[in-house]
Amino acid sequence: MTDFRPPGAEPRRYSEHLRGKWKERGLDPDKEADKNRADCGVIYDHMINHIRRVLKDIRRVVPDYDSKQGYELAGFVWFQGFKRHGRRLVVR
């Protein structure tokens, strides 16, 4: 739920609605919130580590790379809701 939040993001707040849904499923809302907080930023960290790995050995990915020319990082693409890819979105 929060695995793609950057480390500097504010702590996730869980609505009473969501906490109620957890209760309906027989789950402890406090434990679920703690579990989600523990996973916070995991995918973000993987992404940053991958970028660092690529930039350390850029020729592995771009064999014709010219180190004299250098490179520029212009930004990142973030596909919000990627885990839902392929599912039908219903707007009410």
PDB file of N, CA and C in Angstrom:
ATOM      1  N   MET A   1       0.812  -1.189   0.000  1.00  0.00           N
ATOM      2  CA  MET A   1       0.000   0.000   0.000  1.00  0.00           C
ATOM      3  C   MET A   1       0.862   1.262   0.000  1.00  0.00           C
ATOM      4  N   THR A   2       1.987   1.195   0.708  1.00  0.00           N
ATOM      5  CA  THR A   2       2.830   2.389   0.787  1.00  0.00           C
ATOM      6  C   THR A   2       4.257   2.088   0.346  1.00  0.00           C
ATOM      7  N   ASP A   3       4.456   1.004  -0.381  1.00  0.00           N
ATOM      8  CA  ASP A   3       5.813   0.573  -0.690  1.00  0.00           C
ATOM      9  C   ASP A   3       6.529   1.448  -1.709  1.00  0.00           C
ATOM     10  N   PHE A   4       5.850   2.388  -2.343  1.00  0.00           N
ATOM     11  CA  PHE A   4       6.504   3.263  -3.319  1.00  0.00           C
ATOM     12  C   PHE A   4       6.605   4.703  -2.813  1.00  0.00           C
ATOM     13  N   ARG A   5       6.376   4.912  -1.541  1.00  0.00           N
ATOM     14  CA  ARG A   5       6.500   6.256  -0.970  1.00  0.00           C
ATOM     15  C   ARG A   5       7.974   6.538  -0.711  1.00  0.00           C
ATOM     16  N   PRO A   6       8.441   7.729  -1.060  1.00  0.00           N
ATOM     17  CA  PRO A   6       9.837   8.058  -0.767  1.00  0.00           C
ATOM     18  C   PRO A   6      10.049   8.193   0.739  1.00  0.00           C
ATOM     19  N   PRO A   7      11.274   7.953   1.210  1.00  0.00           N
ATOM     20  CA  PRO A   7      11.550   8.007   2.646  1.00  0.00           C
ATOM     21  C   PRO A   7      11.184   9.336   3.289  1.00  0.00           C
ATOM     22  N   GLY A   8      11.241  10.434   2.556  1.00  0.00           N
ATOM     23  CA  GLY A   8      10.932  11.744   3.124  1.00  0.00           C
ATOM     24  C   GLY A   8       9.457  12.074   3.177  1.00  0.00           C
ATOM     25  N   ALA A   9       8.613  11.164   2.711  1.00  0.00           N
ATOM     26  CA  ALA A   9       7.169  11.429   2.708  1.00  0.00           C
ATOM     27  C   ALA A   9       6.627  11.459   4.135  1.00  0.00           C
ATOM     28  N   GLU A  10       5.576  12.231   4.317  1.00  0.00           N
ATOM     29  CA  GLU A  10       4.922  12.259   5.627  1.00  0.00           C
ATOM     30  C   GLU A  10       4.390  10.870   5.948  1.00  0.00           C
ATOM     31  N   PRO A  11       4.290  10.540   7.229  1.00  0.00           N
ATOM     32  CA  PRO A  11       3.733   9.233   7.594  1.00  0.00           C
ATOM     33  C   PRO A  11       2.325   9.057   7.031  1.00  0.00           C
ATOM     34  N   ARG A  12       2.041   7.878   6.583  1.00  0.00           N
ATOM     35  CA  ARG A  12       0.727   7.572   6.026  1.00  0.00           C
ATOM     36  C   ARG A  12      -0.312   7.581   7.131  1.00  0.00           C
ATOM     37  N   ARG A  13      -1.418   8.239   6.880  1.00  0.00           N
ATOM     38  CA  ARG A  13      -2.539   8.240   7.820  1.00  0.00           C
ATOM     39  C   ARG A  13      -3.630   7.347   7.234  1.00  0.00           C
ATOM     40  N   TYR A  14      -4.188   6.500   8.050  1.00  0.00           N
ATOM     41  CA  TYR A  14      -5.200   5.564   7.593  1.00  0.00           C
ATOM     42  C   TYR A  14      -6.579   6.043   8.027  1.00  0.00           C
ATOM     43  N   SER A  15      -7.479   6.146   7.075  1.00  0.00           N
ATOM     44  CA  SER A  15      -8.818   6.666   7.353  1.00  0.00           C
ATOM     45  C   SER A  15      -9.598   5.704   8.249  1.00  0.00           C
ATOM     46  N   GLU A  16     -10.590   6.251   8.895  1.00  0.00           N
ATOM     47  CA  GLU A  16     -11.471   5.423   9.720  1.00  0.00           C
ATOM     48  C   GLU A  16     -12.194   4.400   8.847  1.00  0.00           C
ATOM     49  N   HIS A  17     -12.488   4.779   7.613  1.00  0.00           N
ATOM     50  CA  HIS A  17     -13.144   3.843   6.679  1.00  0.00           C
ATOM     51  C   HIS A  17     -12.255   2.617   6.460  1.00  0.00           C
ATOM     52  N   LEU A  18     -10.979   2.851   6.158  1.00  0.00           N
ATOM     53  CA  LEU A  18     -10.057   1.732   5.919  1.00  0.00           C
ATOM     54  C   LEU A  18      -9.861   0.911   7.184  1.00  0.00           C
ATOM     55  N   ARG A  19      -9.695   1.598   8.297  1.00  0.00           N
ATOM     56  CA  ARG A  19      -9.527   0.884   9.559  1.00  0.00           C
ATOM     57  C   ARG A  19     -10.769   0.022   9.852  1.00  0.00           C
ATOM     58  N   GLY A  20     -11.946   0.548   9.507  1.00  0.00           N
ATOM     59  CA  GLY A  20     -13.181  -0.214   9.671  1.00  0.00           C
ATOM     60  C   GLY A  20     -13.219  -1.447   8.778  1.00  0.00           C
ATOM     61  N   LYS A  21     -12.729  -1.296   7.544  1.00  0.00           N
ATOM     62  CA  LYS A  21     -12.677  -2.439   6.615  1.00  0.00           C
ATOM     63  C   LYS A  21     -11.748  -3.521   7.143  1.00  0.00           C
ATOM     64  N   TRP A  22     -10.616  -3.099   7.715  1.00  0.00           N
ATOM     65  CA  TRP A  22      -9.709  -4.087   8.313  1.00  0.00           C
ATOM     66  C   TRP A  22     -10.414  -4.831   9.440  1.00  0.00           C
ATOM     67  N   LYS A  23     -11.157  -4.104  10.273  1.00  0.00           N
ATOM     68  CA  LYS A  23     -11.888  -4.737  11.379  1.00  0.00           C
ATOM     69  C   LYS A  23     -12.902  -5.738  10.845  1.00  0.00           C
ATOM     70  N   GLU A  24     -13.625  -5.356   9.768  1.00  0.00           N
ATOM     71  CA  GLU A  24     -14.622  -6.249   9.163  1.00  0.00           C
ATOM     72  C   GLU A  24     -13.987  -7.557   8.704  1.00  0.00           C
ATOM     73  N   ARG A  25     -12.748  -7.479   8.286  1.00  0.00           N
ATOM     74  CA  ARG A  25     -12.034  -8.677   7.821  1.00  0.00           C
ATOM     75  C   ARG A  25     -11.371  -9.438   8.967  1.00  0.00           C
ATOM     76  N   GLY A  26     -11.615  -8.981  10.209  1.00  0.00           N
ATOM     77  CA  GLY A  26     -11.055  -9.664  11.370  1.00  0.00           C
ATOM     78  C   GLY A  26      -9.598  -9.314  11.641  1.00  0.00           C
ATOM     79  N   LEU A  27      -9.149  -8.216  11.086  1.00  0.00           N
ATOM     80  CA  LEU A  27      -7.763  -7.793  11.269  1.00  0.00           C
ATOM     81  C   LEU A  27      -7.673  -6.695  12.319  1.00  0.00           C
ATOM     82  N   ASP A  28      -6.536  -6.620  12.969  1.00  0.00           N
ATOM     83  CA  ASP A  28      -6.283  -5.567  13.952  1.00  0.00           C
ATOM     84  C   ASP A  28      -5.786  -4.332  13.194  1.00  0.00           C
ATOM     85  N   PRO A  29      -6.556  -3.236  13.190  1.00  0.00           N
ATOM     86  CA  PRO A  29      -6.166  -2.044  12.429  1.00  0.00           C
ATOM     87  C   PRO A  29      -4.790  -1.487  12.808  1.00  0.00           C
ATOM     88  N   ASP A  30      -4.443  -1.533  14.086  1.00  0.00           N
ATOM     89  CA  ASP A  30      -3.138  -1.020  14.498  1.00  0.00           C
ATOM     90  C   ASP A  30      -1.999  -1.873  13.938  1.00  0.00           C
ATOM     91  N   LYS A  31      -2.187  -3.190  13.973  1.00  0.00           N
ATOM     92  CA  LYS A  31      -1.159  -4.088  13.428  1.00  0.00           C
ATOM     93  C   LYS A  31      -1.042  -3.921  11.910  1.00  0.00           C
ATOM     94  N   GLU A  32      -2.177  -3.762  11.230  1.00  0.00           N
ATOM     95  CA  GLU A  32      -2.144  -3.563   9.774  1.00  0.00           C
ATOM     96  C   GLU A  32      -1.435  -2.260   9.423  1.00  0.00           C
ATOM     97  N   ALA A  33      -1.718  -1.206  10.181  1.00  0.00           N
ATOM     98  CA  ALA A  33      -1.060   0.080   9.938  1.00  0.00           C
ATOM     99  C   ALA A  33       0.440  -0.045  10.167  1.00  0.00           C
ATOM    100  N   ASP A  34       0.841  -0.721  11.236  1.00  0.00           N
ATOM    101  CA  ASP A  34       2.269  -0.916  11.516  1.00  0.00           C
ATOM    102  C   ASP A  34       2.945  -1.728  10.413  1.00  0.00           C
ATOM    103  N   LYS A  35       2.245  -2.758   9.926  1.00  0.00           N
ATOM    104  CA  LYS A  35       2.807  -3.597   8.864  1.00  0.00           C
ATOM    105  C   LYS A  35       3.023  -2.758   7.594  1.00  0.00           C
ATOM    106  N   ASN A  36       2.052  -1.928   7.277  1.00  0.00           N
ATOM    107  CA  ASN A  36       2.176  -1.069   6.098  1.00  0.00           C
ATOM    108  C   ASN A  36       3.289  -0.050   6.265  1.00  0.00           C
ATOM    109  N   ARG A  37       3.436   0.499   7.442  1.00  0.00           N
ATOM    110  CA  ARG A  37       4.509   1.468   7.693  1.00  0.00           C
ATOM    111  C   ARG A  37       5.875   0.809   7.550  1.00  0.00           C
ATOM    112  N   ALA A  38       5.994  -0.444   7.982  1.00  0.00           N
ATOM    113  CA  ALA A  38       7.273  -1.157   7.885  1.00  0.00           C
ATOM    114  C   ALA A  38       7.691  -1.348   6.431  1.00  0.00           C
ATOM    115  N   ASP A  39       6.711  -1.492   5.526  1.00  0.00           N
ATOM    116  CA  ASP A  39       6.996  -1.682   4.101  1.00  0.00           C
ATOM    117  C   ASP A  39       7.174  -0.366   3.353  1.00  0.00           C
ATOM    118  N   CYS A  40       6.967   0.740   4.031  1.00  0.00           N
ATOM    119  CA  CYS A  40       6.996   2.045   3.379  1.00  0.00           C
ATOM    120  C   CYS A  40       8.339   2.306   2.716  1.00  0.00           C
ATOM    121  N   GLY A  41       8.311   2.591   1.432  1.00  0.00           N
ATOM    122  CA  GLY A  41       9.513   2.972   0.705  1.00  0.00           C
ATOM    123  C   GLY A  41      10.326   1.835   0.128  1.00  0.00           C
ATOM    124  N   VAL A  42       9.890   0.590   0.284  1.00  0.00           N
ATOM    125  CA  VAL A  42      10.683  -0.553  -0.182  1.00  0.00           C
ATOM    126  C   VAL A  42      10.936  -0.484  -1.690  1.00  0.00           C
ATOM    127  N   ILE A  43       9.905  -0.284  -2.482  1.00  0.00           N
ATOM    128  CA  ILE A  43      10.067  -0.240  -3.941  1.00  0.00           C
ATOM    129  C   ILE A  43      10.838   1.006  -4.355  1.00  0.00           C
ATOM    130  N   TYR A  44      10.595   2.110  -3.684  1.00  0.00           N
ATOM    131  CA  TYR A  44      11.350   3.341  -3.956  1.00  0.00           C
ATOM    132  C   TYR A  44      12.844   3.085  -3.737  1.00  0.00           C
ATOM    133  N   ASP A  45      13.199   2.438  -2.631  1.00  0.00           N
ATOM    134  CA  ASP A  45      14.606   2.129  -2.354  1.00  0.00           C
ATOM    135  C   ASP A  45      15.199   1.235  -3.431  1.00  0.00           C
ATOM    136  N   HIS A  46      14.435   0.235  -3.890  1.00  0.00           N
ATOM    137  CA  HIS A  46      14.911  -0.633  -4.977  1.00  0.00           C
ATOM    138  C   HIS A  46      15.190   0.188  -6.238  1.00  0.00           C
ATOM    139  N   MET A  47      14.301   1.120  -6.552  1.00  0.00           N
ATOM    140  CA  MET A  47      14.469   1.948  -7.747  1.00  0.00           C
ATOM    141  C   MET A  47      15.745   2.787  -7.640  1.00  0.00           C
ATOM    142  N   ILE A  48      15.962   3.450  -6.511  1.00  0.00           N
ATOM    143  CA  ILE A  48      17.141   4.288  -6.329  1.00  0.00           C
ATOM    144  C   ILE A  48      18.416   3.446  -6.393  1.00  0.00           C
ATOM    145  N   ASN A  49      18.411   2.285  -5.758  1.00  0.00           N
ATOM    146  CA  ASN A  49      19.590   1.404  -5.802  1.00  0.00           C
ATOM    147  C   ASN A  49      19.887   0.937  -7.220  1.00  0.00           C
ATOM    148  N   HIS A  50      18.849   0.651  -7.985  1.00  0.00           N
ATOM    149  CA  HIS A  50      19.042   0.232  -9.377  1.00  0.00           C
ATOM    150  C   HIS A  50      19.659   1.368 -10.204  1.00  0.00           C
ATOM    151  N   ILE A  51      19.164   2.561 -10.025  1.00  0.00           N
ATOM    152  CA  ILE A  51      19.705   3.723 -10.749  1.00  0.00           C
ATOM    153  C   ILE A  51      21.174   3.909 -10.416  1.00  0.00           C
ATOM    154  N   ARG A  52      21.520   3.823  -9.148  1.00  0.00           N
ATOM    155  CA  ARG A  52      22.930   3.971  -8.738  1.00  0.00           C
ATOM    156  C   ARG A  52      23.802   2.887  -9.368  1.00  0.00           C
ATOM    157  N   ARG A  53      23.283   1.664  -9.387  1.00  0.00           N
ATOM    158  CA  ARG A  53      24.029   0.543  -9.981  1.00  0.00           C
ATOM    159  C   ARG A  53      24.277   0.782 -11.468  1.00  0.00           C
ATOM    160  N   VAL A  54      23.262   1.224 -12.175  1.00  0.00           N
ATOM    161  CA  VAL A  54      23.393   1.493 -13.616  1.00  0.00           C
ATOM    162  C   VAL A  54      24.401   2.614 -13.860  1.00  0.00           C
ATOM    163  N   LEU A  55      24.316   3.679 -13.083  1.00  0.00           N
ATOM    164  CA  LEU A  55      25.206   4.821 -13.301  1.00  0.00           C
ATOM    165  C   LEU A  55      26.661   4.512 -12.954  1.00  0.00           C
ATOM    166  N   LYS A  56      26.899   3.558 -12.057  1.00  0.00           N
ATOM    167  CA  LYS A  56      28.272   3.157 -11.732  1.00  0.00           C
ATOM    168  C   LYS A  56      28.937   2.422 -12.894  1.00  0.00           C
ATOM    169  N   ASP A  57      28.133   1.706 -13.676  1.00  0.00           N
ATOM    170  CA  ASP A  57      28.655   0.936 -14.814  1.00  0.00           C
ATOM    171  C   ASP A  57      27.723   1.151 -16.004  1.00  0.00           C
ATOM    172  N   ILE A  58      27.669   2.381 -16.457  1.00  0.00           N
ATOM    173  CA  ILE A  58      26.696   2.761 -17.486  1.00  0.00           C
ATOM    174  C   ILE A  58      26.934   2.036 -18.826  1.00  0.00           C
ATOM    175  N   ARG A  59      28.175   1.656 -19.080  1.00  0.00           N
ATOM    176  CA  ARG A  59      28.472   0.944 -20.344  1.00  0.00           C
ATOM    177  C   ARG A  59      27.818  -0.438 -20.395  1.00  0.00           C
ATOM    178  N   ARG A  60      27.500  -0.995 -19.251  1.00  0.00           N
ATOM    179  CA  ARG A  60      26.803  -2.285 -19.226  1.00  0.00           C
ATOM    180  C   ARG A  60      25.431  -2.155 -19.869  1.00  0.00           C
ATOM    181  N   VAL A  61      24.832  -0.979 -19.732  1.00  0.00           N
ATOM    182  CA  VAL A  61      23.496  -0.733 -20.268  1.00  0.00           C
ATOM    183  C   VAL A  61      23.565  -0.001 -21.610  1.00  0.00           C
ATOM    184  N   VAL A  62      24.513   0.922 -21.742  1.00  0.00           N
ATOM    185  CA  VAL A  62      24.694   1.704 -22.974  1.00  0.00           C
ATOM    186  C   VAL A  62      26.132   1.485 -23.455  1.00  0.00           C
ATOM    187  N   PRO A  63      26.359   0.417 -24.236  1.00  0.00           N
ATOM    188  CA  PRO A  63      27.726   0.055 -24.637  1.00  0.00           C
ATOM    189  C   PRO A  63      28.493   1.178 -25.343  1.00  0.00           C
ATOM    190  N   ASP A  64      27.828   2.045 -26.084  1.00  0.00           N
ATOM    191  CA  ASP A  64      28.501   3.117 -26.821  1.00  0.00           C
ATOM    192  C   ASP A  64      28.627   4.403 -26.009  1.00  0.00           C
ATOM    193  N   TYR A  65      28.395   4.337 -24.719  1.00  0.00           N
ATOM    194  CA  TYR A  65      28.449   5.529 -23.867  1.00  0.00           C
ATOM    195  C   TYR A  65      29.828   6.180 -23.934  1.00  0.00           C
ATOM    196  N   ASP A  66      29.842   7.499 -24.106  1.00  0.00           N
ATOM    197  CA  ASP A  66      31.083   8.284 -24.154  1.00  0.00           C
ATOM    198  C   ASP A  66      31.217   9.045 -22.839  1.00  0.00           C
ATOM    199  N   SER A  67      32.163   8.619 -22.008  1.00  0.00           N
ATOM    200  CA  SER A  67      32.317   9.237 -20.691  1.00  0.00           C
ATOM    201  C   SER A  67      32.729  10.704 -20.784  1.00  0.00           C
ATOM    202  N   LYS A  68      33.341  11.107 -21.901  1.00  0.00           N
ATOM    203  CA  LYS A  68      33.699  12.517 -22.086  1.00  0.00           C
ATOM    204  C   LYS A  68      32.445  13.381 -22.248  1.00  0.00           C
ATOM    205  N   GLN A  69      31.429  12.806 -22.857  1.00  0.00           N
ATOM    206  CA  GLN A  69      30.175  13.525 -23.064  1.00  0.00           C
ATOM    207  C   GLN A  69      29.377  13.622 -21.747  1.00  0.00           C
ATOM    208  N   GLY A  70      29.477  12.597 -20.916  1.00  0.00           N
ATOM    209  CA  GLY A  70      28.731  12.581 -19.657  1.00  0.00           C
ATOM    210  C   GLY A  70      27.269  12.228 -19.854  1.00  0.00           C
ATOM    211  N   TYR A  71      26.491  12.467 -18.844  1.00  0.00           N
ATOM    212  CA  TYR A  71      25.059  12.187 -18.920  1.00  0.00           C
ATOM    213  C   TYR A  71      24.309  13.179 -18.042  1.00  0.00           C
ATOM    214  N   GLU A  72      23.021  13.252 -18.262  1.00  0.00           N
ATOM    215  CA  GLU A  72      22.161  14.117 -17.468  1.00  0.00           C
ATOM    216  C   GLU A  72      20.908  13.345 -17.104  1.00  0.00           C
ATOM    217  N   LEU A  73      20.560  13.351 -15.831  1.00  0.00           N
ATOM    218  CA  LEU A  73      19.286  12.773 -15.411  1.00  0.00           C
ATOM    219  C   LEU A  73      18.256  13.886 -15.466  1.00  0.00           C
ATOM    220  N   ALA A  74      17.266  13.703 -16.296  1.00  0.00           N
ATOM    221  CA  ALA A  74      16.266  14.754 -16.489  1.00  0.00           C
ATOM    222  C   ALA A  74      15.020  14.516 -15.635  1.00  0.00           C
ATOM    223  N   GLY A  75      14.875  13.337 -15.054  1.00  0.00           N
ATOM    224  CA  GLY A  75      13.709  13.074 -14.217  1.00  0.00           C
ATOM    225  C   GLY A  75      13.365  11.605 -14.193  1.00  0.00           C
ATOM    226  N   PHE A  76      12.289  11.301 -13.515  1.00  0.00           N
ATOM    227  CA  PHE A  76      11.809   9.936 -13.391  1.00  0.00           C
ATOM    228  C   PHE A  76      10.364   9.865 -13.846  1.00  0.00           C
ATOM    229  N   VAL A  77       9.975   8.693 -14.295  1.00  0.00           N
ATOM    230  CA  VAL A  77       8.575   8.453 -14.640  1.00  0.00           C
ATOM    231  C   VAL A  77       7.996   7.595 -13.524  1.00  0.00           C
ATOM    232  N   TRP A  78       6.846   7.974 -13.040  1.00  0.00           N
ATOM    233  CA  TRP A  78       6.204   7.259 -11.946  1.00  0.00           C
ATOM    234  C   TRP A  78       4.818   6.845 -12.409  1.00  0.00           C
ATOM    235  N   PHE A  79       4.580   5.554 -12.485  1.00  0.00           N
ATOM    236  CA  PHE A  79       3.276   5.044 -12.887  1.00  0.00           C
ATOM    237  C   PHE A  79       2.453   4.774 -11.629  1.00  0.00           C
ATOM    238  N   GLN A  80       1.736   5.776 -11.163  1.00  0.00           N
ATOM    239  CA  GLN A  80       0.914   5.627  -9.968  1.00  0.00           C
ATOM    240  C   GLN A  80      -0.178   4.603 -10.249  1.00  0.00           C
ATOM    241  N   GLY A  81      -0.339   3.676  -9.341  1.00  0.00           N
ATOM    242  CA  GLY A  81      -1.359   2.650  -9.521  1.00  0.00           C
ATOM    243  C   GLY A  81      -0.924   1.535 -10.442  1.00  0.00           C
ATOM    244  N   PHE A  82       0.378   1.373 -10.641  1.00  0.00           N
ATOM    245  CA  PHE A  82       0.879   0.365 -11.574  1.00  0.00           C
ATOM    246  C   PHE A  82       0.406  -1.037 -11.211  1.00  0.00           C
ATOM    247  N   LYS A  83       0.269  -1.311  -9.919  1.00  0.00           N
ATOM    248  CA  LYS A  83      -0.156  -2.650  -9.502  1.00  0.00           C
ATOM    249  C   LYS A  83      -1.558  -2.970 -10.001  1.00  0.00           C
ATOM    250  N   ARG A  84      -2.310  -1.945 -10.338  1.00  0.00           N
ATOM    251  CA  ARG A  84      -3.673  -2.156 -10.843  1.00  0.00           C
ATOM    252  C   ARG A  84      -3.701  -2.264 -12.364  1.00  0.00           C
ATOM    253  N   HIS A  85      -2.557  -2.247 -12.994  1.00  0.00           N
ATOM    254  CA  HIS A  85      -2.479  -2.284 -14.456  1.00  0.00           C
ATOM    255  C   HIS A  85      -3.287  -3.463 -14.988  1.00  0.00           C
ATOM    256  N   GLY A  86      -4.090  -3.193 -15.955  1.00  0.00           N
ATOM    257  CA  GLY A  86      -4.874  -4.248 -16.569  1.00  0.00           C
ATOM    258  C   GLY A  86      -6.247  -4.440 -15.948  1.00  0.00           C
ATOM    259  N   ARG A  87      -6.453  -3.884 -14.765  1.00  0.00           N
ATOM    260  CA  ARG A  87      -7.778  -3.981 -14.147  1.00  0.00           C
ATOM    261  C   ARG A  87      -8.648  -2.839 -14.651  1.00  0.00           C
ATOM    262  N   ARG A  88      -9.902  -3.104 -14.788  1.00  0.00           N
ATOM    263  CA  ARG A  88     -10.831  -2.089 -15.271  1.00  0.00           C
ATOM    264  C   ARG A  88     -11.070  -1.043 -14.194  1.00  0.00           C
ATOM    265  N   LEU A  89     -10.936   0.203 -14.563  1.00  0.00           N
ATOM    266  CA  LEU A  89     -11.172   1.314 -13.642  1.00  0.00           C
ATOM    267  C   LEU A  89     -12.609   1.757 -13.772  1.00  0.00           C
ATOM    268  N   VAL A  90     -13.300   1.793 -12.657  1.00  0.00           N
ATOM    269  CA  VAL A  90     -14.699   2.206 -12.651  1.00  0.00           C
ATOM    270  C   VAL A  90     -14.772   3.560 -11.953  1.00  0.00           C
ATOM    271  N   VAL A  91     -15.275   4.559 -12.656  1.00  0.00           N
ATOM    272  CA  VAL A  91     -15.440   5.893 -12.078  1.00  0.00           C
ATOM    273  C   VAL A  91     -16.923   6.114 -11.816  1.00  0.00           C
ATOM    274  N   ARG A  92     -17.223   6.513 -10.608  1.00  0.00           N
ATOM    275  CA  ARG A  92     -18.640   6.729 -10.243  1.00  0.00           C
ATOM    276  C   ARG A  92     -18.891   8.185 -10.008  1.00  0.00           C
TER     277      ARG A  92
END
